[in-house]
mmCIF file of C-alpha atoms in Angstrom:
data_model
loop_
_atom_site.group_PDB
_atom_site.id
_atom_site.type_symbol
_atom_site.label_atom_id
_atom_site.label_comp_id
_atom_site.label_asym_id
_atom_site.label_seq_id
_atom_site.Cartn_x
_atom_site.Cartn_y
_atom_site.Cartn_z
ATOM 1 C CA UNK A 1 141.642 7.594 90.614
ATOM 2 C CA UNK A 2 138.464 8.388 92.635
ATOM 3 C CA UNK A 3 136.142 7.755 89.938
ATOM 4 C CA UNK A 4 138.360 4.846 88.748
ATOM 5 C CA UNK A 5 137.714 3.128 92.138
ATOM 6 C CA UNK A 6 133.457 4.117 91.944
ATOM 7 C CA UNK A 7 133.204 2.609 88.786
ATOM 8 C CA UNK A 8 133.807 -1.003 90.217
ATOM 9 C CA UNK A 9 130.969 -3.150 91.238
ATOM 10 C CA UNK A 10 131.877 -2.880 94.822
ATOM 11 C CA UNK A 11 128.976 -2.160 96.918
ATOM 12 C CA UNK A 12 127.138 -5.320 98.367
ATOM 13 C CA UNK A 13 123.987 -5.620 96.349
ATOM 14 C CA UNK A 14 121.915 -5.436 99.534
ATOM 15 C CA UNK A 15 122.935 -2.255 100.104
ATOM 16 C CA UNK A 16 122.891 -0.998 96.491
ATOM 17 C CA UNK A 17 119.293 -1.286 96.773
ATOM 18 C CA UNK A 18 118.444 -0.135 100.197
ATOM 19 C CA UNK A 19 119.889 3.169 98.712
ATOM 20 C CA UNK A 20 118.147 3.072 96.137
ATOM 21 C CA UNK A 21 114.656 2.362 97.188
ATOM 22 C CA UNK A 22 115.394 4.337 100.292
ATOM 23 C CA UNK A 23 116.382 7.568 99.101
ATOM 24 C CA UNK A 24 112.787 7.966 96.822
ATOM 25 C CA UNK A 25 111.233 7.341 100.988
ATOM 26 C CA UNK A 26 113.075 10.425 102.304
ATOM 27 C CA UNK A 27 111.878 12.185 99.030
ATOM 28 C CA UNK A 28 108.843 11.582 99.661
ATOM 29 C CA UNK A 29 108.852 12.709 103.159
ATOM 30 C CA UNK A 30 110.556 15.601 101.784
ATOM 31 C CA UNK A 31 107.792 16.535 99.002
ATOM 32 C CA UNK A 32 105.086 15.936 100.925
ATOM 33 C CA UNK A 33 106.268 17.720 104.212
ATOM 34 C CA UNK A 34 104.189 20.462 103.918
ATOM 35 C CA UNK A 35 100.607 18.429 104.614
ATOM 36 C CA UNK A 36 101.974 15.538 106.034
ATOM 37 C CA UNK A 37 100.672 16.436 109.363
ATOM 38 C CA UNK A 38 97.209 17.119 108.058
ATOM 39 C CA UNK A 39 97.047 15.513 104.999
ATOM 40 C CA UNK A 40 93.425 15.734 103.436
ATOM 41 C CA UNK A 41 91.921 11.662 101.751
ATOM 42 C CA UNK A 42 93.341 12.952 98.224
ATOM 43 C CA UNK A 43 96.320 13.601 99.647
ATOM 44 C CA UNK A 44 97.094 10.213 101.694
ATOM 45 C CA UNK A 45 96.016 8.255 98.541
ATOM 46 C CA UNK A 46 98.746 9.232 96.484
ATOM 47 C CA UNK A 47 101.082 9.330 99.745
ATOM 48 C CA UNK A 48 100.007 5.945 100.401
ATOM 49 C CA UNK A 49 100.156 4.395 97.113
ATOM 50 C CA UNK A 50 104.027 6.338 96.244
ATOM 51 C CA UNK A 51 104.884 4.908 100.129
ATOM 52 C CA UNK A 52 103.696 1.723 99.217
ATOM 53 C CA UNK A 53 105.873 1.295 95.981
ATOM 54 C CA UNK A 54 108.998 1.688 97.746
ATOM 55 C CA UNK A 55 108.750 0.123 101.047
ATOM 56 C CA UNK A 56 106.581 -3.386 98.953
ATOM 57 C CA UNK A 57 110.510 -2.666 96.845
ATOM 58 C CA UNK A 58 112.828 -2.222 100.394
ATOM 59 C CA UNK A 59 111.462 -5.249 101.170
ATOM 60 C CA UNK A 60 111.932 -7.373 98.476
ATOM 61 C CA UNK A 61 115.425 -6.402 97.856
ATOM 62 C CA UNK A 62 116.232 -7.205 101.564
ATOM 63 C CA UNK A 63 114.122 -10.682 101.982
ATOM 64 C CA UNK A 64 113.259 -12.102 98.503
ATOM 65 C CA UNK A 65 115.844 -11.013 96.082
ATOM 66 C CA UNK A 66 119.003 -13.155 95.151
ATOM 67 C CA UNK A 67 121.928 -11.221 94.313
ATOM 68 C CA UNK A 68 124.821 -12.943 92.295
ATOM 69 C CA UNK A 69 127.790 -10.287 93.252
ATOM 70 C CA UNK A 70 128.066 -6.475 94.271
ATOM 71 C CA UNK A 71 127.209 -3.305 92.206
ATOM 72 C CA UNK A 72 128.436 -0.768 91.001
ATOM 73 C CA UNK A 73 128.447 2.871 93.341
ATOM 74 C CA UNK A 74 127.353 4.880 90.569
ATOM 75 C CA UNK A 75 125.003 3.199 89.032
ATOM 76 C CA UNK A 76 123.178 2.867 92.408
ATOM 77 C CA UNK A 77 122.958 6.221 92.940
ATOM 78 C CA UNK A 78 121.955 7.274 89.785
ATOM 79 C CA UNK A 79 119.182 5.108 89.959
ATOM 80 C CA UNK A 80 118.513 6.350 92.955
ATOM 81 C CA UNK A 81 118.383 9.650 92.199
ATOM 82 C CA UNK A 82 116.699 9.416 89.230
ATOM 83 C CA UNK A 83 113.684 7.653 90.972
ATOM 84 C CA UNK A 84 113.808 9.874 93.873
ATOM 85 C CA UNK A 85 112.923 12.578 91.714
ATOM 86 C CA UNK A 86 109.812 10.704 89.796
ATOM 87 C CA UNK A 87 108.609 10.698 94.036
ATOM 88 C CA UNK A 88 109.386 14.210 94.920
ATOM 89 C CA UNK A 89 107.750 16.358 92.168
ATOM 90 C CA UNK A 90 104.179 14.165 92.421
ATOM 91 C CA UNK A 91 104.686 14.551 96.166
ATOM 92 C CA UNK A 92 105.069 18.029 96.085
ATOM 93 C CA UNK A 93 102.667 19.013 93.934
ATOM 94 C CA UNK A 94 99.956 17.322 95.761
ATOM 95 C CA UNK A 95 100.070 19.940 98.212
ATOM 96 C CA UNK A 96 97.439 21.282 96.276
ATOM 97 C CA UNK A 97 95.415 18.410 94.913
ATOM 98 C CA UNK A 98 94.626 18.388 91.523
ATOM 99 C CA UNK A 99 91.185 16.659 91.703
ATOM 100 C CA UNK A 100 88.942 14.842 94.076
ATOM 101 C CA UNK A 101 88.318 11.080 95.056
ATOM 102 C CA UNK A 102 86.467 10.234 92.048
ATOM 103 C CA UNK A 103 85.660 6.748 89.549
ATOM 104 C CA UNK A 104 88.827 7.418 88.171
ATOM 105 C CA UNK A 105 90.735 7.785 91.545
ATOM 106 C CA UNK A 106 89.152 4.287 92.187
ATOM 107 C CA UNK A 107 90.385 2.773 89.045
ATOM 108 C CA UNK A 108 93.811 4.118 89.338
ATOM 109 C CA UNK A 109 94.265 2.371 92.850
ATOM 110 C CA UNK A 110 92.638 -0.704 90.802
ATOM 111 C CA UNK A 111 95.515 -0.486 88.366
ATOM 112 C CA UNK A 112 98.152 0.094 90.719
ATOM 113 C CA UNK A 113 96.962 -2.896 93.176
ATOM 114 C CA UNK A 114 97.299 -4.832 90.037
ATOM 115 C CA UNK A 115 100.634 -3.683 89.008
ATOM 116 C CA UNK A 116 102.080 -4.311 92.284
ATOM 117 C CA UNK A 117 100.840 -7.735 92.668
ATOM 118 C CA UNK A 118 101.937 -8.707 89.580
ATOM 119 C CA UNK A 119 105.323 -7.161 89.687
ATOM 120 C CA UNK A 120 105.937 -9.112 93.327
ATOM 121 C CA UNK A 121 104.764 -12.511 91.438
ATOM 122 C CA UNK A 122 107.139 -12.185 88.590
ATOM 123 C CA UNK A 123 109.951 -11.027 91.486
ATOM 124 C CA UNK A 124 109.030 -14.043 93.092
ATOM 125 C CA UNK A 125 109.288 -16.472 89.888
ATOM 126 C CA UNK A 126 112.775 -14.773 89.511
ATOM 127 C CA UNK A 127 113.932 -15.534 93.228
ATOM 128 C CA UNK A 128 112.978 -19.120 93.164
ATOM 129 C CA UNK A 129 114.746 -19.783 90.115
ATOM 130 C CA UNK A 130 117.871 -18.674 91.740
ATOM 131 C CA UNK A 131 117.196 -20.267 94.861
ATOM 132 C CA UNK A 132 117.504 -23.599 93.279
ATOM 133 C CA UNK A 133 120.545 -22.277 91.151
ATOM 134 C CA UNK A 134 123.241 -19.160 91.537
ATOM 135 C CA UNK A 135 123.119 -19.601 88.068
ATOM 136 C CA UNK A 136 121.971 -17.634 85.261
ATOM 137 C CA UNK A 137 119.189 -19.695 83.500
ATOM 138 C CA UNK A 138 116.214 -18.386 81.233
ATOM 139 C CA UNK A 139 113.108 -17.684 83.066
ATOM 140 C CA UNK A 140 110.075 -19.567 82.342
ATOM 141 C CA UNK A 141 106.434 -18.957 84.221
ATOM 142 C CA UNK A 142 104.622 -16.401 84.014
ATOM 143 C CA UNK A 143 104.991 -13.387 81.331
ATOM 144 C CA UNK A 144 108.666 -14.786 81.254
ATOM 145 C CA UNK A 145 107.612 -16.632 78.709
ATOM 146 C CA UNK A 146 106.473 -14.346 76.516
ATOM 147 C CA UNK A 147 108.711 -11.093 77.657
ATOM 148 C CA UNK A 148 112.498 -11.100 79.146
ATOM 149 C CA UNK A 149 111.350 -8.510 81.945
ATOM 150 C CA UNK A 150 107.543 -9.017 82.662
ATOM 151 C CA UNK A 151 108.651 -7.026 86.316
ATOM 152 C CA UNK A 152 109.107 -4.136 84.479
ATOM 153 C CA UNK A 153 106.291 -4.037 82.410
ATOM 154 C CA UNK A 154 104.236 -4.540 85.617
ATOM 155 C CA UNK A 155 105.871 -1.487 87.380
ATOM 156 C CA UNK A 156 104.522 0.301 84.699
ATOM 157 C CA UNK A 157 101.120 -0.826 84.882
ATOM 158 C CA UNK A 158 101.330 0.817 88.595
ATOM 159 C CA UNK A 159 103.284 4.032 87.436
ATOM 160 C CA UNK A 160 100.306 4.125 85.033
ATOM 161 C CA UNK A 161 98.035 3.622 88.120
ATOM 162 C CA UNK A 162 99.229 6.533 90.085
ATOM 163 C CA UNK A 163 99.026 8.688 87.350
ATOM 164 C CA UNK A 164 95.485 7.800 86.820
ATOM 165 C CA UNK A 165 94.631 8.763 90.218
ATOM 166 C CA UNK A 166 97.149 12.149 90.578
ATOM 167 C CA UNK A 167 96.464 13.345 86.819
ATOM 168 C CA UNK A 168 99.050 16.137 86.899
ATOM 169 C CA UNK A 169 101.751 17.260 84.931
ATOM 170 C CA UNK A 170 104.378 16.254 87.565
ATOM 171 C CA UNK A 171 103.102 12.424 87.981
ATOM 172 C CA UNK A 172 103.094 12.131 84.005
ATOM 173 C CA UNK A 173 106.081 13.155 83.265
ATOM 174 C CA UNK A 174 107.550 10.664 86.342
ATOM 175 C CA UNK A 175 105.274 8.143 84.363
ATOM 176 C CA UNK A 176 107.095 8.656 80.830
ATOM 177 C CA UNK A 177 110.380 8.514 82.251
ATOM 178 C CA UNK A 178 109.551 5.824 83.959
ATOM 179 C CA UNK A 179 108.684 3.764 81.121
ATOM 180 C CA UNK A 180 111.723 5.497 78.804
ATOM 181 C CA UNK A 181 113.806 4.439 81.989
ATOM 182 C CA UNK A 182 112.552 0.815 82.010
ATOM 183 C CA UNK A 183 112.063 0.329 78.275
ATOM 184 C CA UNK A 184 115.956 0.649 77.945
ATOM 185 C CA UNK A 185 116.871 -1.398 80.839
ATOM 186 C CA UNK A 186 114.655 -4.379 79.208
ATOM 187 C CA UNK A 187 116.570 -3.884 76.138
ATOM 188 C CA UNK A 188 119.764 -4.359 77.224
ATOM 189 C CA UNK A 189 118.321 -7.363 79.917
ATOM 190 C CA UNK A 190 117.001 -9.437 76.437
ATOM 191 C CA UNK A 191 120.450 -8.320 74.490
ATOM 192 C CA UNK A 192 122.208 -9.693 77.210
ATOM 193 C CA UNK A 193 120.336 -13.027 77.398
ATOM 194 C CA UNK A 194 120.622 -13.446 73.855
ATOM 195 C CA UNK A 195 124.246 -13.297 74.397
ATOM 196 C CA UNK A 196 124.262 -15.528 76.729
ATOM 197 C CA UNK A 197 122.221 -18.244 75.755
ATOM 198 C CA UNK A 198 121.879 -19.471 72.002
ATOM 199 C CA UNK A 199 118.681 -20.816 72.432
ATOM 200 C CA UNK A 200 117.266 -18.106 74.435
ATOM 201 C CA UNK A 201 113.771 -17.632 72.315
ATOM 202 C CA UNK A 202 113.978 -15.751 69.531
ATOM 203 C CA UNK A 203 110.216 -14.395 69.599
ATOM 204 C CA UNK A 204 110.326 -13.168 73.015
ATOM 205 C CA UNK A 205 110.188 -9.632 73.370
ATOM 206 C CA UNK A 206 111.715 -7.390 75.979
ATOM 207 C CA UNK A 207 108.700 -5.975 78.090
ATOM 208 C CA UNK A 208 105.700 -5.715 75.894
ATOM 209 C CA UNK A 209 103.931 -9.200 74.767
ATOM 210 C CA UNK A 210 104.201 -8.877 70.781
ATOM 211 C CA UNK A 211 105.237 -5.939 70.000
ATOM 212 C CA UNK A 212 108.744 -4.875 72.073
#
């Protein structure tokens, strides 16, 4: 009965997504607690940049998204779970950094600046076209035009950032699920457009321009 009543979308969306861009913040915390009160400039990079992610992500789910209806409990806490681990592990094993601040370091907060920015502009494309209708409607501007979920493919582009600048075991393998994780959820996003609108374009990939 418990799990009959979880599996019903009935947390306000709002919410949903506080928890789960929230929880990864208190992982982090939590990973990087032993050198957060002296952390050396290695250290507060990837801090900074991880930090950054989620609070740019509170943020937007609070003041720019547009929600249609509630979600489901589970599903929010798997998700945040799931990316509160891809935070801990590179937190945690930055307590003894890997490498120094080096060309690479710089390119990888290049990358991630870029990812960012370009995952807030597709956000914002998405939230306007809802502010003018509650409605579902394809998405034009933009990568929309070529991919169903350019979003994802640019939080990728900053998972690949951090990973350039903490190049350890720990931040790759957050990396690779990360794009596994998002991958799938691009799949089902252009499936479900398909369904729902015939002439939803049938060239446009999920996430990657051309190829998927």
């Amino acid at each position: 009965m418990i799990l009959k009543f979880l599996t019903r979308k009935i947390l306000p969306s709002r919410v949903g997504m506080t928890l789960i861009y929230g929880l990864p913040l208190v992982a982090l915390i939590a990973g990087g607690s032993p050198y957060l009160s002296s952390p050396n400039a290695y250290q507060l990079v990837l801090l900074t940049c991880l930090f950054v992610h989620f609070v740019k992500r509170l943020l937007e789910s609070w003041f720019l998204h547009k929600y249609s209806g509630p979600m489901n409990p589970l599903t929010a806490v798997g998700i945040a779970c799931f990316y509160s681990l891809t935070t801990f592990f590179p937190a945690y094993f930055n307590r003894q950094p890997v490498g120094e601040i080096d060309p690479l370091v710089y390119a990888g907060l290049g990358v991630f600046f870029i990812g960012e920015t370009l995952n807030f502009v597709h956000h914002k494309i998405l939230a306007d076209l809802r502010q003018a209708s509650m409605a579902y409607v394809i998405p034009r501007g933009g990568l929309f035009d070529l991919v169903a979920c350019p979003h994802y493919l640019f939080e990728i582009v900053s998972w690949f950032g951090l990973t350039l600048i903490f190049r350890h075991y720990s931040m790759l393998l957050s990396f690779l699920f990360m794009v596994v994780y998002l991958i799938i959820r691009s799949s089902f996003t252009l499936k479900w457009y398909r369904e729902q609108f015939p002439d939803f374009p049938p060239d446009r990939k999920a996430i990657f321009p051309f190829i998927l």
